[in-house]
Short mmCIF file of C-alpha atoms in Angstrom, two decimals:
data_model
loop_
_atom_site.label_atom_id
_atom_site.label_comp_id
_atom_site.label_asym_id
_atom_site.label_seq_id
_atom_site.Cartn_x
_atom_site.Cartn_y
_atom_site.Cartn_z
CA UNK S 10 -7.28 52.17 5.89
CA UNK S 11 -10.13 49.60 6.17
CA UNK S 12 -8.55 47.72 3.23
CA UNK S 13 -5.23 47.50 4.95
CA UNK S 14 -6.80 46.33 8.13
CA UNK S 15 -8.61 43.58 6.29
CA UNK S 16 -5.43 42.58 4.48
CA UNK S 17 -3.53 42.38 7.76
CA UNK S 18 -6.31 40.22 9.27
CA UNK S 19 -6.29 38.02 6.22
CA UNK S 20 -2.52 37.61 6.32
CA UNK S 21 -2.58 36.72 10.08
CA UNK S 22 -5.50 34.25 9.50
CA UNK S 23 -3.71 32.50 6.60
CA UNK S 24 -0.50 32.18 8.64
CA UNK S 25 -2.40 30.58 11.53
CA UNK S 26 -4.26 28.21 9.25
CA UNK S 27 -1.06 27.28 7.37
CA UNK S 28 0.72 26.69 10.59
CA UNK S 29 -2.12 24.52 11.73
CA UNK S 30 -2.10 22.46 8.56
CA UNK S 31 1.69 21.98 8.75
CA UNK S 32 1.66 20.96 12.39
CA UNK S 33 -1.13 18.44 11.67
CA UNK S 34 1.00 16.67 8.97
CA UNK S 35 3.89 14.41 8.88
CA UNK S 36 7.56 15.42 8.09
CA UNK S 37 10.97 13.95 7.21
CA UNK S 38 13.11 13.91 10.32
CA UNK S 39 10.34 13.96 12.77
CA UNK S 40 12.30 11.84 15.29
CA UNK S 41 15.61 13.66 14.78
CA UNK S 42 15.86 14.61 18.44
CA UNK S 43 13.60 11.97 20.15
CA UNK S 44 14.82 8.85 18.39
CA UNK S 45 17.62 9.68 15.87
CA UNK S 46 18.32 6.04 15.04
CA UNK S 47 14.84 5.08 14.19
CA UNK S 48 15.44 4.49 10.45
CA UNK S 49 18.64 2.46 11.21
CA UNK S 50 16.87 0.27 13.70
CA UNK S 51 13.86 -0.33 11.50
CA UNK S 52 16.01 -1.17 8.49
CA UNK S 53 18.10 -3.66 10.49
CA UNK S 54 14.81 -5.57 11.35
CA UNK S 55 13.79 -5.63 7.71
CA UNK S 56 17.31 -6.79 6.55
CA UNK S 57 17.27 -9.53 9.24
CA UNK S 58 14.03 -10.97 7.84
CA UNK S 59 13.71 -10.12 4.08
CA UNK S 60 17.36 -10.99 3.23
CA UNK S 61 16.57 -14.53 4.34
CA UNK S 62 13.00 -14.58 2.99
CA UNK S 63 12.53 -12.16 0.07
CA UNK S 64 8.96 -13.26 -0.49
CA UNK S 65 8.09 -11.23 2.74
CA UNK S 66 8.66 -7.93 0.74
CA UNK S 67 5.27 -8.15 -1.07
CA UNK S 68 3.06 -8.65 1.97
CA UNK S 69 4.92 -5.98 3.89
CA UNK S 70 4.21 -3.49 1.13
CA UNK S 71 0.62 -4.59 0.90
CA UNK S 72 0.25 -4.28 4.65
CA UNK S 73 1.05 -0.53 4.50
CA UNK S 74 -1.26 -0.09 1.49
CA UNK S 75 -4.08 -1.98 3.29
CA UNK S 76 -3.46 0.05 6.44
CA UNK S 77 -3.74 3.35 4.77
CA UNK S 78 -6.95 2.55 2.80
CA UNK S 79 -8.92 1.82 6.06
CA UNK S 80 -9.07 4.58 8.59
CA UNK S 81 -5.93 6.22 7.02
CA UNK S 82 -2.33 5.28 7.97
CA UNK S 83 -2.80 4.70 11.72
CA UNK S 84 -1.49 1.08 12.11
CA UNK S 85 -4.94 -0.28 12.59
CA UNK S 86 -4.24 -3.28 10.37
CA UNK S 87 -1.74 -4.48 12.81
CA UNK S 88 -4.27 -4.79 15.77
CA UNK S 89 -5.55 -8.29 16.92
CA UNK S 90 -9.17 -8.91 17.34
CA UNK S 91 -10.70 -8.70 20.86
CA UNK S 92 -13.52 -10.71 22.35
CA UNK S 93 -15.93 -8.02 21.32
CA UNK S 94 -14.62 -6.99 18.03
CA UNK S 95 -13.09 -8.55 14.83
CA UNK S 96 -10.27 -6.46 13.50
CA UNK S 97 -9.15 -5.43 9.96
CA UNK S 98 -6.43 -8.14 10.17
CA UNK S 99 -9.21 -10.88 9.96
CA UNK S 100 -10.80 -9.48 6.74
CA UNK S 101 -10.48 -11.88 3.77
CA UNK S 102 -8.28 -9.46 1.88
CA UNK S 103 -5.83 -9.37 4.90
CA UNK S 104 -5.60 -13.03 5.64
CA UNK S 105 -2.71 -13.39 3.18
CA UNK S 106 -0.65 -10.61 4.79
CA UNK S 107 2.60 -11.89 6.39
CA UNK S 108 5.60 -10.30 8.11
CA UNK S 109 3.93 -9.05 11.29
CA UNK S 110 7.10 -10.45 13.11
CA UNK S 111 9.14 -7.85 11.27
CA UNK S 112 6.99 -5.02 12.61
CA UNK S 113 7.17 -6.50 16.09
CA UNK S 114 10.94 -6.86 15.93
CA UNK S 115 11.41 -3.26 14.93
CA UNK S 116 9.01 -2.14 17.55
CA UNK S 117 10.74 -4.12 20.38
CA UNK S 118 14.22 -2.73 19.36
CA UNK S 119 12.76 0.88 19.28
CA UNK S 120 11.14 0.52 22.67
CA UNK S 121 14.49 -0.44 24.23
CA UNK S 122 16.12 2.66 22.75
CA UNK S 123 13.26 5.11 22.57
CA UNK S 124 10.45 3.89 24.77
CA UNK S 125 6.93 5.31 23.91
CA UNK S 126 8.19 7.45 21.08
CA UNK S 127 7.88 5.83 17.65
CA UNK S 128 4.41 4.72 16.44
CA UNK S 129 3.54 1.40 14.82
CA UNK S 130 2.01 3.38 11.86
CA UNK S 131 5.44 4.95 11.30
CA UNK S 132 7.27 1.75 11.58
CA UNK S 133 4.93 0.13 9.00
CA UNK S 134 5.66 2.98 6.61
CA UNK S 135 9.42 2.65 6.97
CA UNK S 136 9.23 -1.11 6.71
CA UNK S 137 7.43 -0.98 3.43
CA UNK S 138 10.07 1.42 1.98
CA UNK S 139 12.94 -0.66 3.16
CA UNK S 140 11.45 -3.93 2.07
CA UNK S 141 11.00 -2.60 -1.51
CA UNK S 142 14.49 -1.02 -1.44
CA UNK S 143 16.05 -4.40 -0.39
CA UNK S 144 14.84 -6.24 -3.34
CA UNK S 145 16.28 -3.89 -5.93
CA UNK S 146 13.53 -1.33 -5.80
CA UNK S 147 13.64 2.26 -5.25
CA UNK S 148 14.03 4.13 -2.02
CA UNK S 149 12.43 7.44 -0.84
CA UNK S 150 12.29 9.68 2.16
CA UNK S 151 9.41 8.77 4.43
CA UNK S 152 7.67 11.68 6.31
CA UNK S 153 7.12 10.55 9.89
CA UNK S 154 4.99 11.63 12.88
CA UNK S 155 1.93 9.46 12.60
CA UNK S 156 0.26 8.24 15.69
CA UNK S 157 -1.57 4.93 16.14
CA UNK S 158 -5.35 4.49 16.02
CA UNK S 159 -7.24 2.66 18.66
CA UNK S 160 -9.98 1.20 16.36
CA UNK S 161 -9.78 -1.63 13.92
CA UNK S 162 -12.94 -3.03 12.32
CA UNK S 163 -13.18 -5.92 10.03
CA UNK S 164 -16.31 -4.74 8.06
CA UNK S 165 -14.43 -1.47 7.29
CA UNK S 166 -11.58 -3.29 5.59
CA UNK S 167 -14.17 -5.39 3.65
CA UNK S 168 -15.90 -2.21 2.44
CA UNK S 169 -12.95 0.19 1.76
CA UNK S 170 -10.06 -1.96 0.34
CA UNK S 171 -9.78 -2.04 -3.45
CA UNK S 172 -10.43 -5.48 -4.83
CA UNK S 173 -8.92 -7.52 -7.81
CA UNK S 174 -12.42 -7.21 -9.40
CA UNK S 175 -12.81 -3.47 -9.46
CA UNK S 176 -13.07 -1.70 -12.81
CA UNK S 177 -11.53 1.65 -13.51
CA UNK S 178 -14.53 3.77 -12.40
CA UNK S 179 -14.59 1.99 -9.02
CA UNK S 180 -10.83 2.24 -8.58
CA UNK S 181 -10.71 5.92 -9.54
CA UNK S 182 -13.50 6.61 -6.98
CA UNK S 183 -11.84 4.61 -4.26
CA UNK S 184 -8.50 6.34 -4.77
CA UNK S 185 -10.00 9.78 -5.34
CA UNK S 186 -12.04 9.69 -2.16
CA UNK S 187 -8.70 9.44 -0.24
CA UNK S 188 -7.03 12.32 -2.17
CA UNK S 189 -5.04 10.10 -4.55
CA UNK S 190 -4.86 10.86 -8.18
CA UNK S 191 -5.22 8.74 -11.29
CA UNK S 192 -1.46 8.70 -11.66
CA UNK S 193 -1.15 7.44 -8.07
CA UNK S 194 -3.54 4.70 -8.97
CA UNK S 195 -1.60 3.45 -11.96
CA UNK S 196 1.74 3.78 -10.17
CA UNK S 197 0.77 1.95 -7.00
CA UNK S 198 -0.89 -0.80 -9.09
CA UNK S 199 2.77 -1.35 -10.11
CA UNK S 200 3.24 -2.85 -6.60
CA UNK S 201 1.81 -6.02 -8.32
CA UNK S 202 5.37 -6.61 -9.67
CA UNK S 203 5.92 -8.40 -6.34
CA UNK S 204 4.28 -11.36 -4.86
CA UNK S 205 1.70 -14.18 -5.63
CA UNK S 206 -2.03 -14.35 -5.82
CA UNK S 207 -4.51 -17.13 -5.00
CA UNK S 208 -6.41 -18.55 -7.99
CA UNK S 209 -9.71 -17.45 -6.65
CA UNK S 210 -8.74 -13.84 -7.02
CA UNK S 211 -8.86 -14.17 -10.93
CA UNK S 212 -10.53 -17.58 -11.40
CA UNK S 213 -13.74 -16.12 -12.90
CA UNK S 214 -11.68 -14.58 -15.73
CA UNK S 215 -10.81 -18.15 -16.81
CA UNK S 216 -13.89 -20.09 -16.16
CA UNK S 217 -17.02 -17.99 -15.69
CA UNK S 218 -16.54 -14.33 -16.49
CA UNK S 219 -20.08 -13.37 -17.19
CA UNK S 220 -21.77 -16.30 -15.46
CA UNK S 221 -22.00 -18.31 -18.75
CA UNK S 222 -18.89 -20.40 -18.36
CA UNK S 223 -16.92 -18.05 -20.59
CA UNK S 224 -13.45 -16.42 -20.35
CA UNK S 225 -12.58 -12.80 -20.09
CA UNK S 226 -12.03 -11.54 -23.66
CA UNK S 227 -9.73 -8.81 -22.14
CA UNK S 228 -7.23 -11.42 -21.03
CA UNK S 229 -4.76 -13.01 -23.50
CA UNK S 230 -6.33 -16.35 -24.34
CA UNK S 231 -2.95 -18.23 -24.56
CA UNK S 232 -2.15 -16.86 -21.11
CA UNK S 233 -5.49 -18.21 -19.80
CA UNK S 234 -4.66 -21.67 -21.19
CA UNK S 235 -1.36 -21.58 -19.13
CA UNK S 236 -3.09 -20.50 -16.00
CA UNK S 237 -5.67 -23.21 -16.35
CA UNK S 238 -2.93 -25.82 -15.95
CA UNK S 239 -2.26 -24.39 -12.47
CA UNK S 240 -5.65 -23.17 -11.33
CA UNK S 241 -8.70 -25.51 -11.58
CA UNK S 242 -12.22 -24.33 -11.14
CA UNK S 243 -13.10 -23.20 -7.61
CA UNK S 244 -9.37 -23.57 -6.53
CA UNK S 245 -8.97 -21.73 -3.30
CA UNK S 246 -5.44 -22.91 -2.23
CA UNK S 247 -3.14 -22.63 -5.27
CA UNK S 248 -1.06 -19.49 -5.77
CA UNK S 249 0.59 -18.17 -8.91
CA UNK S 250 3.19 -15.53 -9.51
CA UNK S 251 1.77 -12.11 -10.31
CA UNK S 252 4.89 -11.24 -12.30
CA UNK S 253 6.07 -14.56 -13.49
CA UNK S 254 9.91 -14.91 -13.51
CA UNK S 255 10.69 -11.85 -11.29
CA UNK S 256 8.04 -11.84 -8.54
CA UNK S 257 10.74 -11.42 -5.93
CA UNK S 258 12.26 -8.44 -7.62
CA UNK S 259 10.85 -4.82 -7.87
CA UNK S 260 11.01 -3.91 -11.59
CA UNK S 261 8.89 -2.70 -14.48
CA UNK S 262 7.88 -6.06 -15.84
CA UNK S 263 4.38 -5.61 -14.38
CA UNK S 264 3.54 -2.98 -17.00
CA UNK S 265 4.82 -5.19 -19.79
CA UNK S 266 2.42 -7.92 -18.66
CA UNK S 267 -0.49 -5.49 -18.54
CA UNK S 268 0.33 -4.19 -22.00
CA UNK S 269 0.18 -7.81 -23.34
CA UNK S 270 -3.14 -8.42 -21.45
CA UNK S 271 -1.44 -10.72 -19.07
CA UNK S 272 -2.25 -8.93 -15.79
CA UNK S 273 -3.93 -11.39 -13.48
CA UNK S 274 -6.79 -9.21 -12.17
CA UNK S 275 -9.67 -7.24 -13.69
CA UNK S 276 -8.07 -4.25 -11.76
CA UNK S 277 -4.93 -4.75 -13.88
CA UNK S 278 -6.69 -5.06 -17.16
CA UNK S 279 -8.76 -1.98 -16.41
CA UNK S 280 -5.59 0.03 -16.68
CA UNK S 281 -5.81 -0.21 -20.48
CA UNK S 282 -9.37 1.09 -20.54
CA UNK S 283 -8.48 4.65 -19.52
CA UNK S 284 -6.46 7.02 -21.75
CA UNK S 285 -4.30 8.30 -18.92
CA UNK S 286 -3.43 4.99 -17.25
CA UNK S 287 -2.88 3.29 -20.62
CA UNK S 288 -0.47 5.96 -21.65
CA UNK S 289 1.52 5.43 -18.37
CA UNK S 290 1.54 1.74 -18.88
CA UNK S 291 3.06 1.98 -22.28
CA UNK S 292 5.55 4.65 -21.21
CA UNK S 293 7.06 2.22 -18.74
CA UNK S 294 7.85 -0.49 -21.18
CA UNK S 295 11.35 0.79 -21.96
CA UNK S 296 13.46 0.20 -18.79
CA UNK S 297 15.95 2.89 -19.86
CA UNK S 298 13.24 5.52 -20.09
CA UNK S 299 10.95 4.33 -17.30
CA UNK S 300 9.92 6.78 -14.57
CA UNK S 301 8.34 4.10 -12.38
CA UNK S 302 10.97 3.93 -9.68
CA UNK S 303 10.79 7.71 -8.98
CA UNK S 304 6.98 7.79 -9.41
CA UNK S 305 6.53 4.93 -6.94
CA UNK S 306 8.31 6.79 -4.22
CA UNK S 307 6.24 9.92 -4.77
CA UNK S 308 2.93 8.00 -4.78
CA UNK S 309 3.90 6.06 -1.59
CA UNK S 310 4.52 9.35 0.16
CA UNK S 311 1.10 10.53 -1.05
CA UNK S 312 -0.55 7.36 0.22
CA UNK S 313 1.30 7.58 3.54
CA UNK S 314 -0.34 10.86 4.25
CA UNK S 315 -3.87 9.55 4.13
CA UNK S 316 -5.94 10.22 7.29
CA UNK S 317 -2.85 10.36 9.60
CA UNK S 318 -3.26 10.95 13.27
CA UNK S 319 -0.77 13.39 14.70
CA UNK S 320 -0.04 15.45 17.89
CA UNK S 321 -2.55 14.39 20.58
CA UNK S 322 -4.76 12.17 18.48
CA UNK S 323 -4.51 8.41 18.88
CA UNK S 324 -1.65 6.93 20.83
CA UNK S 325 1.93 5.47 20.71
CA UNK S 326 1.27 1.73 21.16
CA UNK S 327 3.69 -0.28 23.39
CA UNK S 328 3.02 -3.37 21.25
CA UNK S 329 1.63 -3.07 17.74
CA UNK S 330 -1.02 -5.74 18.08
CA UNK S 331 -2.72 -4.22 21.10
CA UNK S 332 -4.01 -0.74 22.11
CA UNK S 333 -2.47 0.51 25.28
#
């Protein structure tokens, strides 16, 4: 009898806990009743801008990534600084982000149709998906229901964001601390198939890798010679394509570059130093057998659940650059 009573209590407790966990999460179709056209409205804003300027896709994708790695996916990367506080947007790693006007356009349109309903954090997650899809990349269902954070601190972005100089141990720790797996790490690194980078992000690999005026032995020496024709020592203005020849198109070429030791960053090269990530890199070389597109959608969903604010936490901003 006592055993049955205990079992009943356990089942009730488990049901309550499970319900609490589910209610705290995000879900596909969250705005089905409150703003049923949310995805159409956001996609129109993305199409309006990215179809004219395809290079916006990369920074829009990075914006969502950089948002989620600092305080979770709460739209804090969108906030402007105040007189008393410098925001994440002003961190060095975020100065190259562009496309805030896309977020603002989507938010403005949504406020006209569904005022006070859709968060900037959710808009950012949808924009990242639609930007990738628009340049021949994959699409995926985006769970929604995030609310916007009220805090954005420059120093937290400086501390928490992965850097181009991170080795595998550091990357694994950074991703793991947020609940992301090693597979998520290597898959999300594939986002480097898009966009450009400033020379200073990898300059030390060409000119002063160990502080002795040497080159990184883990980088193809012929490729270094090519890069030196574009990037001079201490160059802080020049940019180069991360995926030469297809930096405006979402494809698997990034993994081909990494396999040939032609990834720009230490964080790219380090994918060949771990058995699991190296195996993934090599498995993506055949486009006909690649799982990258499907995997990328899964990992983006995983990333999009980091530290989300839901229910009564946070707020729904009226304008994405300012707290209410």
